[in-house]
Coordinates of C-alpha atoms in Angstrom, one line a residue:
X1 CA -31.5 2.0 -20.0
X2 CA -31.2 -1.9 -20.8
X3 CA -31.7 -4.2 -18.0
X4 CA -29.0 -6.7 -19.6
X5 CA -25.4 -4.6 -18.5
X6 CA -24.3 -5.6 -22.3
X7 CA -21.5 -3.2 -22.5
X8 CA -20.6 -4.1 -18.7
X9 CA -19.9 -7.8 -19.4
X10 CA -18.3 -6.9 -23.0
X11 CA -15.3 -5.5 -21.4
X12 CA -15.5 -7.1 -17.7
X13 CA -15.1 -10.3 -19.8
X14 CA -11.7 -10.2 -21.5
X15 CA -10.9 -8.0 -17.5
X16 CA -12.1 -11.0 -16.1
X17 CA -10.2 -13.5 -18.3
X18 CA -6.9 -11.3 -18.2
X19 CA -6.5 -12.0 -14.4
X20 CA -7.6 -16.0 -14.9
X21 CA -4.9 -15.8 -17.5
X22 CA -2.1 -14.4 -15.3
X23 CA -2.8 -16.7 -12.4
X24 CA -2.6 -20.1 -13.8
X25 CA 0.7 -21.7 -13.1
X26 CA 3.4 -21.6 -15.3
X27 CA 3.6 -24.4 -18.3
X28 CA 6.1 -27.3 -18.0
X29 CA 5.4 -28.7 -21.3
X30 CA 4.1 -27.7 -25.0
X31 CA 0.6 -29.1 -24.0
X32 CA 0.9 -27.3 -20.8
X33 CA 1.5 -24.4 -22.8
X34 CA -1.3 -24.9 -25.1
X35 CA -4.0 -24.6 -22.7
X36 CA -2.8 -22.2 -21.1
X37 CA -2.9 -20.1 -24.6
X38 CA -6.3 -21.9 -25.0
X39 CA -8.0 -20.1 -22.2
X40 CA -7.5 -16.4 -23.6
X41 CA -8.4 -17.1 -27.0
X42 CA -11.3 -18.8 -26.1
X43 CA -12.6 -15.5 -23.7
X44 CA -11.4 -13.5 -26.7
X45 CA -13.9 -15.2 -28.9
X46 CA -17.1 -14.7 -26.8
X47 CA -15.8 -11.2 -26.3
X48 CA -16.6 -11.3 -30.2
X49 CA -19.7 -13.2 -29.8
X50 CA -21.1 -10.3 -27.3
X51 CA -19.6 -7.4 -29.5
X52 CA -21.9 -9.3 -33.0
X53 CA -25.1 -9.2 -30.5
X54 CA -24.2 -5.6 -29.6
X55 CA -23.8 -4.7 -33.5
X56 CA -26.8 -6.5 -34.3
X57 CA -29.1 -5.2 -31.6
X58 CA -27.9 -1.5 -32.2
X59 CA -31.0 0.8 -33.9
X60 CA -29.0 3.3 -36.5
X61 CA -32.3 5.3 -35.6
X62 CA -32.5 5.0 -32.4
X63 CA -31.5 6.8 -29.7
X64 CA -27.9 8.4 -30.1
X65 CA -26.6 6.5 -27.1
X66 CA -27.7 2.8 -26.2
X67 CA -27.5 0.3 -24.2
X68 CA -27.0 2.6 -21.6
X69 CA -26.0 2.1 -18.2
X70 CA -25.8 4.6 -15.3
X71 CA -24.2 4.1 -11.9
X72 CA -23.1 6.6 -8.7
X73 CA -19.4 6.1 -8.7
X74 CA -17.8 9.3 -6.6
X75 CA -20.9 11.0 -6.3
X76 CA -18.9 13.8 -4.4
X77 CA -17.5 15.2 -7.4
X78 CA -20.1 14.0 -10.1
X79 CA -18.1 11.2 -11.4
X80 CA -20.1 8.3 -12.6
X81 CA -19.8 4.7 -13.8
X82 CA -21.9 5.8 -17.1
X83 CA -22.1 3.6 -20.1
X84 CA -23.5 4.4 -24.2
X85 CA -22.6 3.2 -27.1
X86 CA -23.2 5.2 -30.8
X87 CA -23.0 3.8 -33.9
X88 CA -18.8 4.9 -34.4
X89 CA -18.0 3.2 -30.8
X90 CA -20.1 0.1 -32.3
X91 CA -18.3 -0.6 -34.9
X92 CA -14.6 0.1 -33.7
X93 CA -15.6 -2.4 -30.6
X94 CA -16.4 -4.6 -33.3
X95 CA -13.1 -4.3 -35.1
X96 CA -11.0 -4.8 -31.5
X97 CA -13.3 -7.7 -30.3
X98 CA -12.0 -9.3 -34.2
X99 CA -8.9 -8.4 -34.3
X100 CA -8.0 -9.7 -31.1
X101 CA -8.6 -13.4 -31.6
X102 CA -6.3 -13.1 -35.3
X103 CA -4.3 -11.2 -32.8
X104 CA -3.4 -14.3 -30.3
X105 CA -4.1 -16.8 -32.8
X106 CA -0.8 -15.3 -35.3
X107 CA 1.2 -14.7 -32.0
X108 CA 0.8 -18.3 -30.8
X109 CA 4.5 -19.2 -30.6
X110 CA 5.8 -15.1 -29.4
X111 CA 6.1 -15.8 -25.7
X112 CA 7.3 -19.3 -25.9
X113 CA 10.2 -19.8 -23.5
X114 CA 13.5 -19.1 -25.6
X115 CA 17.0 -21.4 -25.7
X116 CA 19.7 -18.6 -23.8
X117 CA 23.1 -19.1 -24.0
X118 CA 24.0 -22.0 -22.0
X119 CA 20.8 -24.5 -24.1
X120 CA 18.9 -24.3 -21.1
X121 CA 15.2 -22.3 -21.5
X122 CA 14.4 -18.7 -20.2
X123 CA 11.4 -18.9 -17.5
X124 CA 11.4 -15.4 -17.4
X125 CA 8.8 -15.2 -20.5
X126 CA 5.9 -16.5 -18.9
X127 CA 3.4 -17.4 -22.0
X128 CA 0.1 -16.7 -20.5
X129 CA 1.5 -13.5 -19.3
X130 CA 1.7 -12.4 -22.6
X131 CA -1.8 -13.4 -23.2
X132 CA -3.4 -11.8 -20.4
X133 CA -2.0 -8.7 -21.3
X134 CA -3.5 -8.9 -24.5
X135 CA -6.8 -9.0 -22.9
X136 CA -6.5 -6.8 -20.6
X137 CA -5.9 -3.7 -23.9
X138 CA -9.0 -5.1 -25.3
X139 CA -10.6 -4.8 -21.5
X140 CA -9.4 -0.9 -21.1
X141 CA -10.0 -0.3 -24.9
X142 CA -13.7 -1.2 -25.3
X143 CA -14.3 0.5 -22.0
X144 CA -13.0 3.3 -23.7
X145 CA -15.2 3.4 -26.7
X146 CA -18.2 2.8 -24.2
X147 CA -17.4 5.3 -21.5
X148 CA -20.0 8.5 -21.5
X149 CA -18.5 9.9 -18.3
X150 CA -15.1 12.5 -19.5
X151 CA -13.3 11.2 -16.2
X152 CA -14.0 7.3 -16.7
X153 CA -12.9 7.6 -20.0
X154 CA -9.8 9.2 -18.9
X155 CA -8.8 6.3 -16.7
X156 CA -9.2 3.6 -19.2
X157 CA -7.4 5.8 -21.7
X158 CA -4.2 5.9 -19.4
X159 CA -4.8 2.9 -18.0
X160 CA -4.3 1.0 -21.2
X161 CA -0.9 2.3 -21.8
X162 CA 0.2 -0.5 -19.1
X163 CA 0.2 -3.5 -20.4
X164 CA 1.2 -1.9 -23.5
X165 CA 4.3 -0.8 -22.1
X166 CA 5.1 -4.5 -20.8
X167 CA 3.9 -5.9 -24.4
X168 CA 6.1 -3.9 -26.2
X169 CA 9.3 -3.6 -23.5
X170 CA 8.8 -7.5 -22.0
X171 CA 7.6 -9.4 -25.1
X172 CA 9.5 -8.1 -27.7
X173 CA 10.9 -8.7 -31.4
X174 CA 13.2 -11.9 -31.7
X175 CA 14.5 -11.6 -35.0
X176 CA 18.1 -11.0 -36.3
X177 CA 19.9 -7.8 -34.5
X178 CA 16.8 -7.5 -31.8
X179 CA 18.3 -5.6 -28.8
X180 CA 16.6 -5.6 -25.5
X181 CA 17.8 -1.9 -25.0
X182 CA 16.2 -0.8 -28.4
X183 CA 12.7 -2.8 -27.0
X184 CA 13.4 -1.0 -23.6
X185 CA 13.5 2.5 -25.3
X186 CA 10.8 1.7 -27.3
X187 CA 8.4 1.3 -25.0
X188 CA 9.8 4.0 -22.3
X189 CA 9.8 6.2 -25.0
X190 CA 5.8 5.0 -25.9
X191 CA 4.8 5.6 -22.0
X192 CA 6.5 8.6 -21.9
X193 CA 4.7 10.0 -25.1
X194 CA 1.2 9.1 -23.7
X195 CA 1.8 9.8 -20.5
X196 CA 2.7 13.7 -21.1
X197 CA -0.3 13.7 -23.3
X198 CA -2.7 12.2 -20.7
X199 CA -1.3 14.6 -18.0
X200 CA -2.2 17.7 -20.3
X201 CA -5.4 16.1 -20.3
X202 CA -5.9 16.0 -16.8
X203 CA -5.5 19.2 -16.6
X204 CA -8.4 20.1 -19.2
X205 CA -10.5 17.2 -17.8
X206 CA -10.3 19.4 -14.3
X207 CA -10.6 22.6 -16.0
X208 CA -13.8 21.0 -17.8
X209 CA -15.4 20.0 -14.4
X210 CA -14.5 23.3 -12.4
X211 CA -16.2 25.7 -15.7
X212 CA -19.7 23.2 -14.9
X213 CA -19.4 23.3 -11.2
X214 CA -19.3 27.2 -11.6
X215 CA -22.1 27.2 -13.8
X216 CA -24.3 24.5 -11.6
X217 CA -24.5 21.8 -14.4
X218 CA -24.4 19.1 -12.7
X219 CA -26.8 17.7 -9.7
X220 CA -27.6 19.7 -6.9
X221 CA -26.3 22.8 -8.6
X222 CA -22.1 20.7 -8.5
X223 CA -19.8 19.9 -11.5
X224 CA -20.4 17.1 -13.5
X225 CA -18.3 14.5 -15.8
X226 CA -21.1 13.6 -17.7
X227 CA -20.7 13.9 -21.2
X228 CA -24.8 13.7 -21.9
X229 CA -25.4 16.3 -19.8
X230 CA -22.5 18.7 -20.9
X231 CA -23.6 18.2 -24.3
X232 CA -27.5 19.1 -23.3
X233 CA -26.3 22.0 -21.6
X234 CA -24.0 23.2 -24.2
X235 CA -27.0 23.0 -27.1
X236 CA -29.6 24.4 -24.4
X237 CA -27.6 27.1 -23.8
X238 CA -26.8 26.7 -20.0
X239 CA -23.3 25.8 -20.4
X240 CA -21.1 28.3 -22.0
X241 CA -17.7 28.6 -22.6
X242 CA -15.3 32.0 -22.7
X243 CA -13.6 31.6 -26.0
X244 CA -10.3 31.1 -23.9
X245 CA -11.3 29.1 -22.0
X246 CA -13.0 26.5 -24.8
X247 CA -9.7 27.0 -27.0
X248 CA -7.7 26.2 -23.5
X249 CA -9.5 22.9 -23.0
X250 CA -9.8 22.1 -26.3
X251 CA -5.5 22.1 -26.9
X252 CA -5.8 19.8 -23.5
X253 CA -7.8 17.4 -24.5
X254 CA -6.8 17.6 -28.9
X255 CA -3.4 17.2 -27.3
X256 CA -3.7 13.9 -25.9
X257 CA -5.2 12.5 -28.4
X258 CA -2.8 14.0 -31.2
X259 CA -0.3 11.7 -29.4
X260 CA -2.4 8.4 -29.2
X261 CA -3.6 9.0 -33.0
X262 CA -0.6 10.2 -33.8
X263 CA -0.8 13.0 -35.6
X264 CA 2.4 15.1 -36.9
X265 CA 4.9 15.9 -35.0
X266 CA 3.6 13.7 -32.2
X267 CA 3.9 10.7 -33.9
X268 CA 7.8 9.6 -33.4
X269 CA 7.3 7.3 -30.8
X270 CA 5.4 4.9 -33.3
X271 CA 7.9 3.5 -35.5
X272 CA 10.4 2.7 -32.3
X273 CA 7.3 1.0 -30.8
X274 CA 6.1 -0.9 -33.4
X275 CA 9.7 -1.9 -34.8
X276 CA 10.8 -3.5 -31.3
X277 CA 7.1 -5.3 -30.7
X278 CA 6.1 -8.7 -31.7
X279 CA 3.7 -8.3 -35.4
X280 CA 0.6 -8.9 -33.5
X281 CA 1.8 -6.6 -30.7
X282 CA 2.4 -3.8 -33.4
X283 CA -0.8 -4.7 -34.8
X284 CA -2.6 -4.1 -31.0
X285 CA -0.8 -0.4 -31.2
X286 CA -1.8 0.8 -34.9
X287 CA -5.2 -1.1 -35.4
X288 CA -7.0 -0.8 -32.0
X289 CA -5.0 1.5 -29.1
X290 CA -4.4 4.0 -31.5
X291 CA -8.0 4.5 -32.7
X292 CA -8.8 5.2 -29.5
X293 CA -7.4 8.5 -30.3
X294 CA -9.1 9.5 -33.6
X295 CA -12.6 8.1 -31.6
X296 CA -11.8 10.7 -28.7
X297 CA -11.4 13.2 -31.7
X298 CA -14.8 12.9 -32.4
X299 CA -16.6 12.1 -29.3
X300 CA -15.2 14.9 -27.1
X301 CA -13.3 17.3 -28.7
X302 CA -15.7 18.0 -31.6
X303 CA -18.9 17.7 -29.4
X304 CA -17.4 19.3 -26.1
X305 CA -15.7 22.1 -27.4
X306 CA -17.5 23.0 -31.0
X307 CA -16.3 26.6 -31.4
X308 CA -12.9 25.6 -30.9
X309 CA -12.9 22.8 -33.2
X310 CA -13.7 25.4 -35.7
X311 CA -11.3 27.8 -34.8
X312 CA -8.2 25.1 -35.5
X313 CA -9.8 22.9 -37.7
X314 CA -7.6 24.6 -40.3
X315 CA -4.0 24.0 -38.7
X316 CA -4.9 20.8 -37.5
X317 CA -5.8 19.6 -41.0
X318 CA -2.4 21.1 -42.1
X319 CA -1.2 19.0 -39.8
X320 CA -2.3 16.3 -40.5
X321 CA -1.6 16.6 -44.6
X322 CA 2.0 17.0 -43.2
X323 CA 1.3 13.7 -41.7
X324 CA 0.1 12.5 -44.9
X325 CA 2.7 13.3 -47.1
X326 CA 5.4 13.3 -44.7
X327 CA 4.4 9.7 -43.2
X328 CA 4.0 7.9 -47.1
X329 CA 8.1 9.8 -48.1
X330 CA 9.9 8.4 -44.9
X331 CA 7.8 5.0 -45.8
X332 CA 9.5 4.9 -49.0
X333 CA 13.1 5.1 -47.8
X334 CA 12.3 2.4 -45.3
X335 CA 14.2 -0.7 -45.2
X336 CA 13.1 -2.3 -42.2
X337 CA 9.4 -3.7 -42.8
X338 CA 7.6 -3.4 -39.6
X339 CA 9.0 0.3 -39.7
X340 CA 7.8 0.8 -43.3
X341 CA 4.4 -0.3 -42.1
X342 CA 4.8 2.4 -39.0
X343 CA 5.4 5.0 -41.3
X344 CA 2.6 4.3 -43.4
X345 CA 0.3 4.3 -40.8
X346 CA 1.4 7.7 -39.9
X347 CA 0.1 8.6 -43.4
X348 CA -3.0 6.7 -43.0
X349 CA -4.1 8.2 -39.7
X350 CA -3.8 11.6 -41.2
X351 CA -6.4 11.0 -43.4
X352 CA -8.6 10.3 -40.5
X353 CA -8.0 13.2 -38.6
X354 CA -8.0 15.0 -42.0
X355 CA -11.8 13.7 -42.4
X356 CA -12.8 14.4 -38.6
X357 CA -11.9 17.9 -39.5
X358 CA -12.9 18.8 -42.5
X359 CA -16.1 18.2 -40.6
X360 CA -18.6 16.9 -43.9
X361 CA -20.6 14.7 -43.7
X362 CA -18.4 12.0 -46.2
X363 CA -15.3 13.2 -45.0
X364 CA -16.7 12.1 -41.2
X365 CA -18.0 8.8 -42.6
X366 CA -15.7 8.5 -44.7
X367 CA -12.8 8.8 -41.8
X368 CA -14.7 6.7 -39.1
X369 CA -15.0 3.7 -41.9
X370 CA -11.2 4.1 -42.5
X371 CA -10.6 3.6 -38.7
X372 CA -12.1 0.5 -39.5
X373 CA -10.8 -0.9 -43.0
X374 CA -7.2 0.7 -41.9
X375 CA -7.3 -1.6 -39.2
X376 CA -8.4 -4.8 -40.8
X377 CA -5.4 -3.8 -43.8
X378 CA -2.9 -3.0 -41.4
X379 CA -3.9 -6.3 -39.2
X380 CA -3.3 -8.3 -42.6
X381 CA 0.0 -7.1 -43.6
X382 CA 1.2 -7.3 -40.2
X383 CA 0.6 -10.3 -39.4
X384 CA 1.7 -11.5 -42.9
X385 CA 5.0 -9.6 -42.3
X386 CA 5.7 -11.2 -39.0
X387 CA 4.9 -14.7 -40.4
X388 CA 7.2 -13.8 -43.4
X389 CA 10.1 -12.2 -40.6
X390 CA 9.8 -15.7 -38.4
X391 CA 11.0 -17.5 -41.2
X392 CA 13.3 -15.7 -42.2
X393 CA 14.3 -13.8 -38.9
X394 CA 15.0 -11.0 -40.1
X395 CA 13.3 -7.3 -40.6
X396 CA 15.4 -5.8 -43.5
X397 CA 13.4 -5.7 -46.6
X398 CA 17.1 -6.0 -48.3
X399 CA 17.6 -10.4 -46.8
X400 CA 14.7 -11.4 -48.8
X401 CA 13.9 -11.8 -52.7
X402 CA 12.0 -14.4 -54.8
X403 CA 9.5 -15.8 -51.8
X404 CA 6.9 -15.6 -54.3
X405 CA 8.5 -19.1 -56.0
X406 CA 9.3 -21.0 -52.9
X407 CA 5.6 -19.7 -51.0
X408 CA 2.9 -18.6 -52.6
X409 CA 0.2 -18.5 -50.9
X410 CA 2.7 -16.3 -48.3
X411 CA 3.1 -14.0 -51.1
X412 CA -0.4 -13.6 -52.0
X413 CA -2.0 -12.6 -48.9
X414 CA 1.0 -10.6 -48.7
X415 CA 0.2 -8.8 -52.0
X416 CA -3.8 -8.0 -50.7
X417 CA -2.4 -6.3 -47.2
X418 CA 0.1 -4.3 -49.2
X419 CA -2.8 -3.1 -52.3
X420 CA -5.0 -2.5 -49.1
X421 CA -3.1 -0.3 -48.1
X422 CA -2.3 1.7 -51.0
X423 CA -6.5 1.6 -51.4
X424 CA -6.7 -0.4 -54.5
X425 CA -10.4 -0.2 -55.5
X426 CA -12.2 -3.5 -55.0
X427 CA -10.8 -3.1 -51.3
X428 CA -12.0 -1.7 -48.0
X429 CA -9.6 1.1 -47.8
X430 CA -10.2 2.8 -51.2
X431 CA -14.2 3.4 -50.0
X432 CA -13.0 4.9 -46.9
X433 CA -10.3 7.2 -48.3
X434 CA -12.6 8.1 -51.3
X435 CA -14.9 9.6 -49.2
X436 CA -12.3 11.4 -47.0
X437 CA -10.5 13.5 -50.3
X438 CA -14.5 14.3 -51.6
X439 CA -15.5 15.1 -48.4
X440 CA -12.7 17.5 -47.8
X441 CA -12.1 18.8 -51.4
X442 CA -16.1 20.0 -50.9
X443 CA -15.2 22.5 -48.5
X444 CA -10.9 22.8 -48.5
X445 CA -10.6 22.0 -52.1
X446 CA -6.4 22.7 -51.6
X447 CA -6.0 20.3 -49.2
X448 CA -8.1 17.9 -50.7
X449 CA -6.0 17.7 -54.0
X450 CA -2.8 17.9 -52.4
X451 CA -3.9 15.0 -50.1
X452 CA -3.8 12.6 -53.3
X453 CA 0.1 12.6 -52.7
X454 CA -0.2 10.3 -50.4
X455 CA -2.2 7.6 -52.8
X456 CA 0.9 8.1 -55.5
X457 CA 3.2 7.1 -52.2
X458 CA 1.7 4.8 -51.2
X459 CA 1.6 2.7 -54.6
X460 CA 5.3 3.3 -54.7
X461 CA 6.3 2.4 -51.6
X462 CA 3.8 -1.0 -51.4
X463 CA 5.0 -2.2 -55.0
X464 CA 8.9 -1.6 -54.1
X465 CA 7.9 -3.6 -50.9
X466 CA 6.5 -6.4 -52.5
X467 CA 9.1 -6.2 -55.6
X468 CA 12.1 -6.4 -53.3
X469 CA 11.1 -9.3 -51.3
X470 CA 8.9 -11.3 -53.4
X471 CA 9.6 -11.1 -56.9
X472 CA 13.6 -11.7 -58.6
X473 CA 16.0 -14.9 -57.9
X474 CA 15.7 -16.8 -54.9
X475 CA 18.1 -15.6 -52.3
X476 CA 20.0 -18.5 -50.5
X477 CA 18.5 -17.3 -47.0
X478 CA 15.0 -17.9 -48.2
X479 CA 15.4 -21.3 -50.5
X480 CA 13.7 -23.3 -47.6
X481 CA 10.7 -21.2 -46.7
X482 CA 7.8 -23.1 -46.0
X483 CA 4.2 -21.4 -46.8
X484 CA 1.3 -20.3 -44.8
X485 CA 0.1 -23.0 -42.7
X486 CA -3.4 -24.2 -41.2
X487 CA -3.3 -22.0 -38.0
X488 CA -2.1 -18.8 -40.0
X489 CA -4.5 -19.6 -42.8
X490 CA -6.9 -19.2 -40.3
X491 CA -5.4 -15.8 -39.2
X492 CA -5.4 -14.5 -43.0
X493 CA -8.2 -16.0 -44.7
X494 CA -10.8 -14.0 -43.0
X495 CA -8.9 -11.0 -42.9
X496 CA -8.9 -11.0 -46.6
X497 CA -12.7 -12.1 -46.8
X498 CA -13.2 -8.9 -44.9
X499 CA -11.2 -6.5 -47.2
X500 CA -13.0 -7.9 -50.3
X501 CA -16.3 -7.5 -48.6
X502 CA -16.9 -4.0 -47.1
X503 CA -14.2 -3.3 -50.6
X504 CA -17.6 -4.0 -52.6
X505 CA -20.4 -3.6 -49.7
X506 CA -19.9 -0.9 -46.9
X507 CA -23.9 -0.4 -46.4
X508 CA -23.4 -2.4 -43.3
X509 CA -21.2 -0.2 -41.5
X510 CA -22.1 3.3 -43.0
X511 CA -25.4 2.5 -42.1
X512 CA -24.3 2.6 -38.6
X513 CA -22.2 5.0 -38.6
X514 CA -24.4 8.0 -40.6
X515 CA -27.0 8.7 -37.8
X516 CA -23.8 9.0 -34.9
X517 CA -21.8 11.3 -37.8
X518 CA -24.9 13.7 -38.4
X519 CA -25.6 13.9 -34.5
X520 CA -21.9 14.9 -34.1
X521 CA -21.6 17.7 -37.5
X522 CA -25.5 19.1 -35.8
X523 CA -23.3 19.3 -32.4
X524 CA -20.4 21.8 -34.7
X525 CA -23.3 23.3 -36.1
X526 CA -22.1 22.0 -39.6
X527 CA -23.5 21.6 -42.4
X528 CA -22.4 20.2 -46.0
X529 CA -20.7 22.9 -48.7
X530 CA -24.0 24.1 -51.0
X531 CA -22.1 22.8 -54.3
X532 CA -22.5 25.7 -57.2
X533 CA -26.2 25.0 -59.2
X534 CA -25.2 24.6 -62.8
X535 CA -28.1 27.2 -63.8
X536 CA -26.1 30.2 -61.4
X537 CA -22.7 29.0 -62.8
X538 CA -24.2 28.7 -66.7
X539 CA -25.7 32.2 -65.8
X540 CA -22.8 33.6 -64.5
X541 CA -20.6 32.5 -67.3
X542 CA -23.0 34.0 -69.5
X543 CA -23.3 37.6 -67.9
X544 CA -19.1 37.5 -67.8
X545 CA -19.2 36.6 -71.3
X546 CA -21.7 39.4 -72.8
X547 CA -19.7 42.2 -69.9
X548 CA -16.8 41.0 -72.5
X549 CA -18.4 41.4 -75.6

């Protein structure tokens, strides 16, 4: 157990800054204002800082959870305030801690008060409101990747959906046509998703604590919420499962995260959501709440409940090839941006659940690594989008043409987002989606090669995206666009840095992420498909070939 509460202060810091955010008074002049935009980013920075020390103190061959911290919460019922990190939660803290600065940084002028009507400005929009919400995701997220206890994690995981639901319904889009009841169902419709999802969950997480208090799992012969423990018992033999009863708790808790992920035909609430929110609100949604799902995937369905992951690990991955395919054709009839990007999420997050399930060791890798490079891609072509869409104020990808000659530099880092995320080799994504199609052709060779669909999609629908508004004659509307400037340099330049890098160097992060991938296939008792040896298959042909003759 460290002696330093490292993951305690990780997320009581951006908790701690959230409410320091909300209280300050409300700004009565751009400087004002400034500051009080200041503060958060600042916290959201040494949130980073503490998220680099956690990534470089973490031993790949160490212990499977560390920094580890244990604390009697509601002792009654075996619920405890227990803290771990493994090399996947690492890493996808890592990503939210960076994102989250770009995040604020590219959203700077979102929640400035707006000119109504009568010239006179809203005070309804209260700027640092809008920040402190911010934080308080990355607070409930990275308490979710470092929660060991099934009923702590449970409460972050609904708990985040709060603020979201006020980022998405209360800060929303202001470009051309933006309707306040379209931003209101969007983010009803988003809490109402989740929420049905977390209540099925509640149910297994109960179920899950009444099956070890029968079985005298936990201390003093009670239930327990541990997730160490469960999985001890479980691989000693003392916990044991009816098959019913695993596939029952299972569906609870897949459920729930199938509609955080999202996976096919949970996933409709993600285009309305990320259509009506700001870019870097929409960004928050696909690159960091939303792994929170495919994480849960791996850390409690997989290692809770390994006979039932087997059991549907075929239907789920047809689901989620649906989601490929189906997610990369609706992206290509898009012609609102931010809801072409939605869409191709959808595509992209099946993939990931397609490499949790195929359940090899590249496809696992492969998978956890695209949580990571997806999110840094998406991040970029968001955030270029929205910079692109406050110029011109509009979504539809039919108002723009010819940007490339009037900016760019706008057009260039809008060109690496979009050949991110159609994996163009050289960049993150291609790496991670490599290793999801060979690790699941080795043992579901089918859905391996129809998975490549989704690459061909993909290139057609980023290319018509970037053909239709940034090559051809200047349109009228967009004769006066300014380029990229200082601050959102700032926001893009080490985005792309980040693409190129783990494109050409990934060591760093598979390293971590191997060790935490094996300990969860040993947990399915999985192992990699044998390939054929060349002597058997040479032998075989051989013997098929004399039979003939």
């Amino acid at each position: 157990m460290s002696s330093f509460p490292l993951l305690t202060v990780t997320a009581a810091l951006p908790a701690a800054g959230a409410i320091l955010t909300a209280a300050l008074p409300a700004a009565t002049s751009a400087r004002r204002r400034d500051l009080n935009k200041g503060i958060p980013l600042a916290l959201s920075l040494l949130t980073l800082a503490l998220a680099v020390v956690m990534a470089v103190r973490f031993k790949p061959g160490g212990a499977h959870y560390q920094f580890t911290e244990s604390h009697s919460w509601i002792s009654t019922f075996g619920i405890g305030y227990t803290l771990g990190v493994d090399g996947i939660a690492v890493v996808l803290i890592l990503l939210t801690a960076a994102l989250v600065p770009f995040v604020m940084l590219a959203s700077w002028h979102d929640a400035d008060p707006v000119a109504n009507d009568s010239g006179t400005f809203e005070r309804s929009r209260r700027t640092q409101g809008f920040f402190a919400l911010i934080l308080a995701v990355e607070a409930m997220v990275v308490l979710s990747f470092e929660a060991t206890d099934v009923f702590l994690f449970y409460v972050f995981f609904e708990a985040m959906l709060i603020p979201m639901y006020f980022l998405i319904g209360g800060y929303g889009d202001r470009t051309e046509g933006e309707d306040a009841r379209q931003r209101s169902y969007a983010a009803v419709k988003f809490l109402l998703y989740n929420l049905l999802g977390g209540l099925v969950m509640l149910a297994a997480v109960i179920g899950l604590y009444v099956i070890t208090a029968q079985q005298g799992i936990g201390a003093g012969g009670h239930g327990t919420f541990d997730l160490s423990t469960i999985s001890q018992a479980l691989a000693s033999g003392r916990l044991h499962f009816s098959p019913v009863a695993e596939n029952a708790l299972f569906l609870g808790f897949m459920f729930a995260f199938a509609v955080k992920a999202p996976l096919w035909p949970l996933h409709t609430w993600l285009p309305n959501a990320m259509g009506e929110a700001t870019p870097g609100v929409a960004v928050l949604i696909t690159a960091v709440v939303d792994k929170v799902g495919t994480y849960a995937m791996l850390r409690f369905c997989l290692e809770l409940f390994p006979q039932a992951s087997k059991t549907f690990a075929p239907a789920i991955l047809v689901l989620a090839l649906i989601g490929i395919v189906y997610g990369a054709l609706l992206a290509v009839g898009q012609k609102d941006i931010k809801r072409l990007i939605a869409f191709a999420s959808i595509s992209h997050f099946g993939f990931i659940i397609m490499g949790i399930f195929a359940m090899t060791t590249q496809s696992q890798s492969g998978a956890t690594l695209y949580m990571v490079n997806h999110g840094v891609s998406t991040a970029l072509l968001l955030l270029v989008a929205g910079f692109l869409m406050s110029r011109r104020g509009s979504r539809l990808i039919g108002d723009y043409g010819g940007v490339q000659k009037v900016a760019p530099v706008l057009a260039g880092a809008f060109l690496v987002g979009g050949l991110a995320t159609l994996s163009l080799p050289g960049l993150a994504p291609f790496v991670s989606e490599f290793l999801v199609l060979v690790g699941t052709f080795t043992r579901y060779p089918v859905i391996g090669i129809i998975a490549t669909v989704g690459i061909v999609l993909a290139a057609l629908y980023v290319l018509v995206l970037y053909q239709r508004t940034m090559t051809g004659p200047v349109k009228a509307a967009v004769q006066g666009m300014r380029d990229l400037h200082l601050r959102e340099l700032v926001v893009v330049t080490p985005l792309i840095a980040l693409l190129l890098v783990l494109g050409v160097y990934p060591k760093p992060i598979t390293d971590i992420i191997d060790p935490a991938v094996g300990h969860t296939l040993s947990s399915v008792q999985r192992t990699d498909p044998a390939p054929p040896h060349p002597v058997a298959v040479t032998a075989a042909t051989q013997t098929t070939t004399g039979g003939g003759q």
